[in-house]
Amino acid sequence: MSAEGTSSLHGAVRAPRSRHTVQYEVLRWRVNAEHWQTSAAVVQCRHPARSTHPMSIHQRTSQRRPAMTRHCQHYPMALLALAIILATSIVESAQWPRFRGPNGQGFAPDTNLPVRWQGPEQATWKVALPGEGNSSPVVWDDYLFVQSASTDGRQRYLICLQPQTGVVLWQRQWNGKAAPKHRKNTFASSTPATDGERVYALLWTGETYTLVACDFTGETVWEQNLGNYTSQHGAGHSPIVHEGKVIVANDQDGTSVILAYDARTGKPLWQTPRKPFRACYSTPFVLQRPQRRPELIVASTAGITAYDPDNGKELWHWEWRFDGMPLRTVASPIFASGLIVATSGDGGGARHAVAIRPGESGPVPDSHLVWENKRFLPYVPTLLAYGEYLYFVNDSGIAGCIRAATGERVWTERLEGGGSFSASPVLAGDRIYAVSEEGEVFVFAAAPEFRLQGRGSVGEQVFATPAIADGRLFIRGRQHLFCFASPAATRR
């Protein structure tokens, strides 16, 4: 894939600046007389610097993980107290490093985001992006990254902005070409990922996938050609980064694989074939159960599969059983109340959501299916987990709440004036932000009763999932990127 260079649009490009952010794995514990469970949510909090040499995110997490694991095994109540202390002290997170934020769970601890505004003129800032795209923004401290593409399909862009001001720091450009795609799709629907050292972007040329790594000054570090991509709907997969590896689940109508590259060098590490049922677009997450190795969780038409992220070995697999034609997974899987929840559907209205207990090894028996729903849950937007409940906004604009452990419906409510939804809702503290395809923003409580707390608008179509970082809500429209900041964030 030919690159056309880096352009710094507003002055000199700055080298990355660390705020010495420290990553904590805050565990929400549920304790009863018989057992305890974890529902892990990775959050970031600022911590006073102890060294003038900032550690990478991999170094920080690896140094803390062994001690955390020992405490998880032997001192759950002590960790519960620690988690409560940390959770109450965390106000904002300066990182939203991948699609749907830390570990893809759609949660940020920020609690002071705006909840009401009239239109785009009330945004803290608004920036025109070249072409169009459905790529969501990702943020690492003072750097925001987003992808875009020309409407004629001939150019692909990776853009770096300053999240506080919207100033464009640099822009990379590659050649591509037009290809068939869904009417709601674009040539830039993949969301980049970052580890605080590099940003990783999956570029669809119209024929092939190219995985590109750039440093924070916009210089290319490495590129890898992932081969041909085939789907009547076009492309839209998003990479993730886990412990020094960039991982892509490439489920398509052609040869489907999941593969990993060394984040620093781009060296291929492993590649595992997958069943090529239908092109699917869900993004994996990493499940860390007590006393077990990390499990890379992938949902597709084939089912729910866990891989060892170190070597790509399949650990266990649950097979999806459909009533008729196999359905497509677009929304990403999540973890809630000890269950993995995944959804599927198609454009004709068929829906099928499942919640399973994670497997141990090999084929997962049918007895692990805890509940399923074939009616009102989303096809494209991903669910949110908060406490013992799951929250959603489905494709037709119905918001709802169900019990995560049983699938029991608690409430549903139409978001009047919203129309259709493709973007996934996100959770800021205990407030849910959902953005419709028409750019209408709804803010409602993550609570067992529906409470609409605010509304806003960005005045243009939105298909990209919002991002939250450092007291700022970022909404990517088809042509613009909008920022709505808390009063405290605007003073920084």
Coordinates of N, CA and C in Angstrom, one line a residue, residues 293 385 491:
R293 N -5.0 -18.4 32.7 CA -4.3 -17.5 31.7 C -5.3 -16.6 31.1
A385 N -22.5 -3.2 30.1 CA -22.7 -3.9 31.4 C -22.4 -2.9 32.5
R491 N -10.8 24.1 31.5 CA -9.9 25.0 32.1 C -8.5 24.4 32.1

